[in-house]
Amino acid sequence: RDGPASVRYAEPIKIDEVGWTPIRVKAYRNGMWASEEYTVRYGVEAQAMAWGLGDNGRLGTGEERTHPRPGRVVLQDNRVAAAFGGPSTTALIDGEGAVLTCGVGLHGRLGHGDTGDVHTPRVVAGLRGVEVRSVSLGERHSLFLSRSGHVWACGDGAFGQLGCGDFTGCLTPREVREISPGKRPGPDGKLTSYPPIAVVSAGGYHSVASVKGGQTV
């Protein structure tokens, strides 16, 4: 038949021949909108590997070929600390908290200031100086959570999913100030203390965030 053969498994299987000891491998599956088409894994050796559908450079291997086995993500000097896979994009966080993204650039979801696709991970310049600890990749937008509990968003905003008070998109990360930690006037006009955000999740056309303890904002 044409194309690669597809095999589905009901139970987890051991992945061999990926170049590292299985006990030293960690994986991250990005919440409710993790990709069903590809997976990203990383090891303590600070390398990154990806496999699955390769269209638009979403695997970060420098090509669009679909990989049925893990292929090495093309990186320069960045040491990978965390990896995140979305429906059509990939994000990596290096040891300094910098974010690199690749894949489909439509609507500016990669945060690079344009809508072009990127085939190898590129640093998101708009987040330089921000120590990011988590990324959530939605269908058409992306959320970035800093260690201080601040949230940035970029991509399509047609349904208000960026949380910036309007329905416009953004090609570079924009801080979601409505949920920034600190003291500011609340809805009733009284000075209110807002806690840091602990978790963010980007859906198809909406976003969700919660503070430590599970309160949704």
Coordinates of N, CA and C in Angstrom, one line a residue:
R1 N 0.8 -1.2 0.0 CA 0.0 0.0 0.0 C 0.9 1.2 0.0
D2 N 0.3 2.4 -0.4 CA 1.1 3.6 -0.4 C 1.2 4.2 1.0
G3 N 2.3 4.9 1.3 CA 2.5 5.5 2.6 C 3.0 4.5 3.7
P4 N 3.4 5.0 4.8 CA 3.9 4.1 5.9 C 2.7 3.3 6.5
A5 N 3.1 2.1 6.9 CA 2.1 1.3 7.6 C 1.8 1.8 9.0
S6 N 0.5 1.8 9.4 CA 0.1 2.3 10.7 C -0.3 1.2 11.6
V7 N 0.2 1.2 12.8 CA -0.1 0.2 13.8 C -0.5 0.8 15.1
R8 N -1.6 0.4 15.7 CA -2.2 1.0 16.9 C -2.0 0.0 18.0
Y9 N -1.7 0.5 19.2 CA -1.5 -0.4 20.4 C -2.4 0.1 21.5
A10 N -3.0 -0.9 22.2 CA -4.0 -0.6 23.2 C -3.2 -0.4 24.6
E11 N -2.0 -0.9 24.6 CA -1.2 -0.8 25.9 C 0.2 -0.2 25.5
P12 N 0.8 0.5 26.5 CA 2.1 1.1 26.2 C 3.1 0.0 25.8
I13 N 4.0 0.4 24.9 CA 5.1 -0.5 24.4 C 6.4 0.1 24.6
K14 N 7.4 -0.7 24.8 CA 8.8 -0.2 24.9 C 9.3 0.3 23.6
I15 N 9.9 1.5 23.5 CA 10.5 2.0 22.3 C 12.0 1.8 22.3
D16 N 12.5 0.9 21.4 CA 13.9 0.6 21.3 C 14.6 1.4 20.3
E17 N 15.9 1.3 20.4 CA 16.8 2.0 19.4 C 16.6 3.5 19.3
V18 N 16.4 4.1 20.4 CA 16.3 5.6 20.4 C 17.6 6.3 20.9
G19 N 18.6 5.5 21.2 CA 19.9 6.1 21.6 C 20.1 6.5 23.0
W20 N 19.2 6.0 23.9 CA 19.4 6.3 25.3 C 18.8 5.1 26.1
T21 N 19.2 5.1 27.4 CA 18.7 4.0 28.3 C 17.2 4.4 28.7
P22 N 16.3 3.4 28.5 CA 14.9 3.8 28.8 C 14.6 4.3 30.2
I23 N 15.4 3.9 31.2 CA 15.2 4.4 32.5 C 15.5 5.8 32.7
R24 N 16.3 6.4 31.7 CA 16.7 7.8 31.8 C 15.8 8.7 30.9
V25 N 14.8 8.2 30.4 CA 13.9 9.0 29.5 C 12.7 9.5 30.2
K26 N 12.4 10.8 30.0 CA 11.2 11.4 30.5 C 10.3 11.8 29.3
A27 N 9.0 11.9 29.6 CA 8.1 12.3 28.5 C 7.1 13.3 29.1
Y28 N 6.6 14.2 28.2 CA 5.6 15.2 28.7 C 4.4 15.1 27.7
R29 N 3.2 15.0 28.2 CA 2.0 15.0 27.3 C 1.2 16.2 27.7
N30 N 1.0 17.1 26.7 CA 0.5 18.4 27.0 C -1.0 18.5 27.2
G31 N -1.5 18.1 28.3 CA -2.9 18.3 28.7 C -3.9 17.9 27.7
M32 N -5.0 18.6 27.6 CA -6.2 18.2 26.9 C -6.0 18.2 25.4
W33 N -5.0 19.0 24.9 CA -4.9 19.1 23.4 C -3.5 18.6 23.0
A34 N -3.0 17.6 23.6 CA -1.8 17.0 23.1 C -2.0 16.3 21.8
S35 N -1.0 16.4 20.9 CA -1.2 15.8 19.6 C -1.4 14.3 19.6
E36 N -2.3 13.9 18.8 CA -2.5 12.4 18.6 C -1.7 11.9 17.4
E37 N -1.0 12.8 16.7 CA -0.2 12.4 15.5 C 1.3 12.2 15.8
Y38 N 1.8 12.9 16.8 CA 3.2 12.8 17.0 C 3.5 13.0 18.5
T39 N 4.7 12.6 18.9 CA 5.1 12.7 20.3 C 6.5 13.3 20.4
V40 N 6.8 14.0 21.4 CA 8.2 14.5 21.7 C 8.6 13.9 23.0
R41 N 9.9 13.4 23.0 CA 10.4 12.9 24.3 C 11.8 13.5 24.4
Y42 N 12.3 13.6 25.7 CA 13.6 14.1 25.9 C 14.3 13.3 27.0
G43 N 15.6 13.3 27.0 CA 16.3 12.6 28.1 C 17.2 13.5 28.9
V44 N 17.8 13.0 30.0 CA 18.6 13.8 30.8 C 19.9 14.2 30.1
E45 N 20.2 13.5 29.0 CA 21.3 13.9 28.2 C 21.1 15.2 27.5
A46 N 19.9 15.8 27.6 CA 19.5 17.1 27.1 C 19.4 17.1 25.6
Q47 N 19.1 15.9 25.0 CA 18.8 15.9 23.6 C 17.3 15.8 23.5
A48 N 16.8 16.0 22.3 CA 15.4 15.9 22.0 C 15.2 15.1 20.8
M49 N 14.1 14.2 20.8 CA 13.8 13.4 19.7 C 12.3 13.5 19.5
A50 N 11.9 13.4 18.2 CA 10.4 13.4 17.9 C 10.1 12.5 16.8
W51 N 8.8 12.0 16.7 CA 8.4 11.1 15.6 C 7.0 11.3 15.3
G52 N 6.6 10.8 14.2 CA 5.2 10.9 13.7 C 5.1 11.7 12.5
L53 N 3.9 12.4 12.3 CA 3.7 13.2 11.1 C 4.6 14.4 11.1
G54 N 5.3 14.6 10.0 CA 6.4 15.6 9.9 C 6.0 16.8 9.1
D55 N 4.7 16.9 8.7 CA 4.3 18.1 7.9 C 4.6 19.4 8.5
N56 N 5.0 20.4 7.7 CA 5.2 21.8 8.1 C 6.4 21.9 9.2
G57 N 7.2 20.9 9.3 CA 8.3 21.0 10.2 C 8.0 20.8 11.7
R58 N 6.8 20.3 12.0 CA 6.4 20.2 13.4 C 7.3 19.3 14.2
L59 N 8.1 18.4 13.6 CA 8.9 17.5 14.4 C 10.3 18.2 14.8
G60 N 10.6 19.3 14.1 CA 11.9 20.0 14.4 C 13.1 19.3 13.9
T61 N 12.9 18.3 12.9 CA 14.1 17.6 12.4 C 14.7 18.2 11.2
G62 N 14.1 19.3 10.7 CA 14.7 20.0 9.6 C 14.1 19.6 8.3
E63 N 13.1 18.7 8.3 CA 12.5 18.2 7.1 C 11.0 17.9 7.4
E64 N 10.2 17.6 6.3 CA 8.8 17.3 6.5 C 8.5 15.8 6.4
R65 N 9.5 15.0 6.4 CA 9.3 13.6 6.3 C 8.6 13.0 7.6
T66 N 7.7 12.1 7.4 CA 7.0 11.5 8.6 C 8.0 10.4 9.1
H67 N 8.1 10.4 10.5 CA 9.1 9.5 11.1 C 8.3 8.4 11.9
P68 N 8.4 7.1 11.5 CA 7.8 6.1 12.4 C 8.7 5.7 13.6
R69 N 9.9 6.2 13.6 CA 10.8 6.0 14.7 C 11.3 7.3 15.1
P70 N 11.8 7.4 16.4 CA 12.3 8.7 16.9 C 13.4 9.3 16.1
G71 N 13.3 10.5 15.7 CA 14.4 11.2 15.0 C 14.9 12.4 15.8
R72 N 16.2 12.7 15.7 CA 16.8 13.8 16.5 C 16.3 15.1 16.1
V73 N 15.8 15.9 17.0 CA 15.4 17.3 16.8 C 16.7 18.1 16.6
V74 N 16.7 19.0 15.6 CA 17.9 19.8 15.3 C 18.0 21.0 16.3
L75 N 19.1 21.0 17.1 CA 19.3 22.1 18.0 C 20.7 22.6 17.9
Q76 N 20.9 23.8 18.3 CA 22.3 24.4 18.3 C 23.0 24.1 19.6
D77 N 23.0 25.1 20.5 CA 23.7 25.0 21.8 C 22.7 24.8 22.9
N78 N 21.4 24.8 22.6 CA 20.4 24.7 23.7 C 20.3 23.3 24.3
R79 N 20.3 23.2 25.6 CA 20.2 22.0 26.3 C 18.7 21.9 26.7
V80 N 18.0 20.8 26.3 CA 16.6 20.7 26.5 C 16.3 20.3 28.0
A81 N 15.4 21.1 28.6 CA 14.9 20.8 29.9 C 13.5 20.3 29.9
A82 N 12.7 20.7 28.9 CA 11.3 20.2 28.8 C 10.9 20.3 27.4
A83 N 9.9 19.4 27.0 CA 9.4 19.3 25.6 C 7.9 19.2 25.6
F84 N 7.3 19.9 24.7 CA 5.8 20.0 24.6 C 5.4 19.8 23.2
G85 N 4.4 18.9 22.9 CA 3.8 18.6 21.6 C 2.4 19.1 21.5
G86 N 2.1 19.9 20.5 CA 0.7 20.3 20.2 C 0.2 19.7 19.0
P87 N -1.0 20.1 18.5 CA -1.6 19.5 17.3 C -0.8 19.7 16.1
S88 N 0.0 20.8 16.0 CA 0.7 21.1 14.8 C 2.1 21.8 15.1
T89 N 2.4 21.9 16.3 CA 3.7 22.6 16.7 C 4.4 21.8 17.8
T90 N 5.6 22.2 18.0 CA 6.5 21.7 19.1 C 7.1 22.8 19.8
A91 N 7.2 22.7 21.1 CA 7.9 23.8 21.9 C 8.9 23.1 22.8
L92 N 10.1 23.7 23.0 CA 11.1 23.2 23.9 C 11.5 24.3 24.9
I93 N 11.8 23.9 26.1 CA 12.4 24.9 27.0 C 13.8 24.4 27.4
D94 N 14.8 25.4 27.3 CA 16.1 25.0 27.5 C 16.5 25.2 29.0
G95 N 17.7 24.9 29.4 CA 18.1 25.0 30.8 C 18.0 26.4 31.4
E96 N 18.0 27.4 30.6 CA 17.9 28.8 31.0 C 16.5 29.3 31.1
G97 N 15.5 28.5 30.7 CA 14.1 28.9 30.6 C 13.7 29.6 29.3
A98 N 14.6 29.6 28.3 CA 14.2 30.1 27.0 C 13.3 29.1 26.3
V99 N 12.5 29.7 25.4 CA 11.5 28.8 24.7 C 11.9 28.8 23.2
L100 N 11.8 27.6 22.6 CA 12.1 27.4 21.2 C 10.8 26.7 20.6
T101 N 10.4 27.2 19.4 CA 9.2 26.6 18.8 C 9.5 26.3 17.4
C102 N 8.7 25.3 16.8 CA 8.7 25.0 15.4 C 7.4 24.4 15.0
G103 N 7.2 24.3 13.7 CA 6.0 23.7 13.1 C 5.2 24.7 12.3
V104 N 3.9 24.6 12.4 CA 3.0 25.5 11.6 C 3.0 26.9 12.3
G105 N 3.2 27.9 11.4 CA 3.2 29.2 11.9 C 2.0 30.1 11.7
L106 N 1.0 29.4 11.1 CA -0.3 30.2 10.8 C -0.8 30.9 12.0
H107 N -1.3 32.1 11.9 CA -1.9 32.9 12.9 C -0.8 33.4 13.9
G108 N 0.5 33.1 13.7 CA 1.5 33.5 14.6 C 1.6 32.7 15.9
R109 N 1.1 31.5 15.8 CA 1.1 30.6 17.0 C 2.5 30.2 17.5
L110 N 3.6 30.4 16.7 CA 4.9 30.1 17.1 C 5.5 31.2 17.9
G111 N 5.0 32.4 17.7 CA 5.5 33.6 18.5 C 6.7 34.3 17.9
H112 N 7.0 34.0 16.6 CA 8.2 34.6 16.0 C 8.0 35.9 15.2
G113 N 6.8 36.4 15.3 CA 6.5 37.7 14.6 C 6.0 37.6 13.2
D114 N 5.8 36.4 12.7 CA 5.3 36.2 11.4 C 4.4 34.9 11.4
T115 N 4.0 34.5 10.2 CA 3.1 33.4 10.1 C 3.7 32.2 9.3
G116 N 5.0 32.3 9.1 CA 5.7 31.2 8.4 C 6.0 30.0 9.2
D117 N 6.0 28.8 8.5 CA 6.4 27.6 9.2 C 7.9 27.6 9.5
V118 N 8.2 26.9 10.6 CA 9.6 26.8 11.0 C 10.0 25.3 11.2
H119 N 11.0 24.9 10.5 CA 11.4 23.4 10.5 C 12.4 23.0 11.5
T120 N 13.0 23.9 12.2 CA 13.9 23.5 13.3 C 13.6 24.5 14.4
P121 N 13.7 24.0 15.7 CA 13.3 24.9 16.8 C 14.1 26.2 16.8
R122 N 13.3 27.3 17.0 CA 13.9 28.7 17.0 C 13.5 29.4 18.3
V123 N 14.4 30.1 18.9 CA 14.1 30.8 20.1 C 13.1 31.9 19.9
V124 N 12.1 32.0 20.8 CA 11.0 33.0 20.7 C 11.6 34.3 21.3
A125 N 12.0 35.2 20.5 CA 12.7 36.4 20.9 C 11.9 37.2 21.9
G126 N 10.6 37.2 21.7 CA 9.7 38.0 22.5 C 9.7 37.6 24.0
L127 N 10.2 36.4 24.3 CA 10.2 35.9 25.7 C 11.6 35.9 26.3
R128 N 12.6 36.6 25.6 CA 13.9 36.6 26.2 C 13.9 37.4 27.5
G129 N 14.5 36.8 28.5 CA 14.5 37.4 29.8 C 13.4 36.9 30.7
V130 N 12.5 36.1 30.1 CA 11.4 35.5 30.9 C 11.8 34.0 31.1
E131 N 11.8 33.6 32.3 CA 12.1 32.2 32.6 C 10.8 31.4 32.5
V132 N 10.6 30.7 31.4 CA 9.4 30.0 31.2 C 9.5 28.6 31.7
R133 N 8.5 28.1 32.4 CA 8.5 26.7 33.0 C 7.5 25.8 32.3
S134 N 6.5 26.3 31.6 CA 5.5 25.5 31.0 C 5.0 26.1 29.7
V135 N 4.6 25.3 28.8 CA 4.0 25.7 27.5 C 2.8 24.9 27.2
S136 N 1.7 25.5 26.7 CA 0.5 24.7 26.3 C 0.2 25.2 24.8
L137 N 0.2 24.2 23.9 CA 0.0 24.4 22.5 C -1.4 24.1 22.1
G138 N -2.2 25.0 21.7 CA -3.6 24.8 21.3 C -3.7 24.6 19.8
E139 N -4.9 24.5 19.3 CA -5.1 24.3 17.9 C -4.6 25.5 17.1
R140 N -4.8 26.7 17.5 CA -4.4 27.9 16.7 C -3.7 28.9 17.6
H141 N -3.4 28.7 18.9 CA -2.7 29.6 19.7 C -1.9 28.9 20.7
S142 N -1.0 29.7 21.4 CA 0.0 29.1 22.4 C 0.0 29.9 23.6
L143 N 0.2 29.2 24.8 CA 0.3 29.9 26.1 C 1.6 29.5 26.7
F144 N 2.2 30.5 27.3 CA 3.5 30.3 28.0 C 3.4 30.8 29.4
L145 N 3.8 29.9 30.4 CA 3.7 30.2 31.8 C 5.1 30.4 32.4
S146 N 5.4 31.5 33.0 CA 6.7 31.8 33.6 C 6.7 31.2 35.1
R147 N 7.9 31.1 35.6 CA 8.1 30.6 36.9 C 7.5 31.6 38.0
S148 N 7.4 32.8 37.6 CA 6.8 33.8 38.5 C 5.2 33.8 38.5
G149 N 4.7 32.9 37.6 CA 3.2 32.8 37.5 C 2.5 33.8 36.6
H150 N 3.3 34.4 35.7 CA 2.7 35.2 34.6 C 2.5 34.4 33.4
V151 N 1.5 34.8 32.6 CA 1.1 34.1 31.4 C 1.2 35.0 30.1
W152 N 1.8 34.4 29.1 CA 1.9 35.1 27.8 C 1.1 34.3 26.8
A153 N 0.6 34.9 25.7 CA -0.2 34.2 24.7 C 0.1 34.8 23.3
C154 N 0.0 34.0 22.3 CA 0.2 34.4 20.9 C -0.6 33.5 20.0
G155 N -0.9 34.0 18.8 CA -1.6 33.2 17.8 C -3.0 33.8 17.5
D156 N -3.9 33.0 17.1 CA -5.3 33.4 16.8 C -6.0 33.9 18.0
G157 N -6.7 35.0 17.9 CA -7.5 35.6 19.0 C -8.9 35.8 18.6
A158 N -9.4 35.2 17.5 CA -10.7 35.5 17.0 C -11.8 35.2 17.9
F159 N -11.6 34.4 18.9 CA -12.7 34.1 19.9 C -12.3 34.5 21.3
G160 N -11.3 35.4 21.4 CA -10.8 35.9 22.7 C -10.0 35.0 23.4
Q161 N -9.5 33.9 22.8 CA -8.7 32.9 23.5 C -7.4 33.3 24.0
L162 N -6.9 34.5 23.5 CA -5.6 34.9 24.0 C -5.8 35.6 25.4
G163 N -7.0 36.0 25.7 CA -7.2 36.6 27.1 C -6.8 38.0 27.3
C164 N -6.5 38.7 26.2 CA -6.0 40.1 26.3 C -7.1 41.2 26.1
G165 N -8.4 40.8 26.2 CA -9.4 41.7 26.2 C -10.0 42.1 24.9
D166 N -9.5 41.5 23.8 CA -10.0 41.8 22.5 C -10.1 40.5 21.7
F167 N -10.4 40.6 20.4 CA -10.6 39.5 19.5 C -9.6 39.5 18.3
T168 N -8.4 40.1 18.6 CA -7.4 40.2 17.6 C -6.3 39.2 17.9
G169 N -5.6 38.7 16.9 CA -4.5 37.8 17.1 C -3.2 38.5 17.4
C170 N -2.2 37.8 17.7 CA -0.9 38.4 18.0 C 0.2 37.5 17.5
L171 N 1.2 38.1 16.8 CA 2.3 37.3 16.2 C 3.4 37.1 17.1
T172 N 3.5 37.8 18.2 CA 4.5 37.6 19.2 C 3.8 37.5 20.6
P173 N 4.4 36.9 21.6 CA 3.8 36.7 22.9 C 3.4 38.0 23.5
R174 N 2.2 38.0 24.1 CA 1.6 39.2 24.7 C 1.2 38.8 26.1
E175 N 1.5 39.5 27.1 CA 1.2 39.1 28.5 C -0.3 39.3 28.7
V176 N -0.9 38.2 29.4 CA -2.3 38.3 29.8 C -2.4 38.9 31.1
R177 N -2.5 40.3 31.1 CA -2.4 41.1 32.3 C -3.6 40.9 33.3
E178 N -4.7 40.4 32.8 CA -5.9 40.3 33.6 C -5.7 39.2 34.7
I179 N -4.8 38.3 34.5 CA -4.5 37.3 35.5 C -3.1 37.3 36.1
S180 N -2.4 38.5 35.8 CA -1.0 38.6 36.3 C -1.1 38.7 37.9
P181 N -0.1 38.0 38.6 CA -0.1 38.1 40.0 C 0.3 39.5 40.5
G182 N -0.2 39.8 41.7 CA 0.0 41.1 42.3 C -1.2 41.8 42.8
K183 N -1.1 43.0 43.2 CA -2.3 43.7 43.7 C -2.7 44.7 42.7
R184 N -4.1 44.8 42.5 CA -4.7 45.7 41.5 C -6.2 45.8 41.8
P185 N -6.9 46.8 41.3 CA -8.3 46.9 41.6 C -9.1 45.7 41.0
G186 N -10.0 45.1 41.8 CA -10.8 44.0 41.3 C -12.0 44.5 40.6
P187 N -13.0 43.6 40.3 CA -14.2 44.0 39.6 C -15.0 45.0 40.4
D188 N -14.9 44.9 41.7 CA -15.7 45.8 42.6 C -14.9 47.1 42.9
G189 N -13.8 47.3 42.3 CA -13.0 48.5 42.5 C -12.0 48.5 43.7
K190 N -12.2 47.5 44.5 CA -11.3 47.4 45.7 C -10.0 46.7 45.3
L191 N -8.9 47.1 46.0 CA -7.6 46.6 45.8 C -7.6 45.1 46.2
T192 N -7.2 44.3 45.2 CA -7.3 42.8 45.4 C -5.9 42.2 45.1
S193 N -5.5 41.2 45.9 CA -4.3 40.5 45.7 C -4.6 39.2 44.8
Y194 N -3.9 39.2 43.7 CA -4.1 38.0 42.8 C -2.8 37.1 42.9
P195 N -3.1 35.8 43.1 CA -1.9 34.8 43.3 C -1.3 34.5 41.9
P196 N -0.1 33.9 41.9 CA 0.5 33.5 40.7 C -0.3 32.3 40.0
I197 N -0.3 32.3 38.7 CA -0.9 31.2 38.0 C 0.0 30.0 38.1
A198 N -0.6 28.8 38.3 CA 0.1 27.6 38.4 C 0.1 26.7 37.2
V199 N -1.1 26.7 36.5 CA -1.3 25.8 35.4 C -2.0 26.6 34.3
V200 N -1.6 26.4 33.0 CA -2.4 26.9 31.9 C -2.6 25.8 30.9
S201 N -3.7 25.9 30.1 CA -4.0 24.9 29.1 C -4.7 25.6 27.9
A202 N -4.2 25.4 26.7 CA -4.7 26.0 25.5 C -5.6 24.9 24.8
G203 N -6.9 25.2 24.6 CA -7.7 24.3 23.9 C -7.8 24.7 22.4
G204 N -8.9 24.3 21.8 CA -9.1 24.6 20.4 C -9.3 26.0 20.1
Y205 N -10.2 26.6 20.8 CA -10.6 28.0 20.7 C -10.8 28.7 22.0
H206 N -10.2 28.1 23.1 CA -10.4 28.7 24.4 C -9.1 28.4 25.2
S207 N -9.0 29.0 26.4 CA -7.9 28.8 27.3 C -8.4 28.7 28.7
V208 N -7.6 27.9 29.5 CA -8.0 27.7 30.9 C -6.7 27.9 31.8
A209 N -6.9 28.5 32.9 CA -5.7 28.7 33.8 C -6.2 28.5 35.3
S210 N -5.3 28.0 36.1 CA -5.7 27.9 37.5 C -4.5 28.3 38.4
V211 N -4.8 28.7 39.6 CA -3.8 29.0 40.6 C -3.5 27.8 41.5
K212 N -2.5 27.9 42.3 CA -2.1 26.8 43.2 C -3.3 26.6 44.1
G213 N -3.7 25.3 44.2 CA -4.8 24.9 45.0 C -6.0 24.6 44.2
G214 N -5.9 24.8 42.9 CA -7.0 24.4 42.0 C -8.0 25.3 41.6
Q215 N -8.0 26.6 42.1 CA -9.0 27.6 41.7 C -8.8 28.0 40.3
T216 N -9.9 27.9 39.5 CA -9.8 28.3 38.1 C -10.1 29.8 38.0
V217 N -9.3 30.4 37.0 CA -9.5 31.9 36.8 C -10.0 32.2 35.4

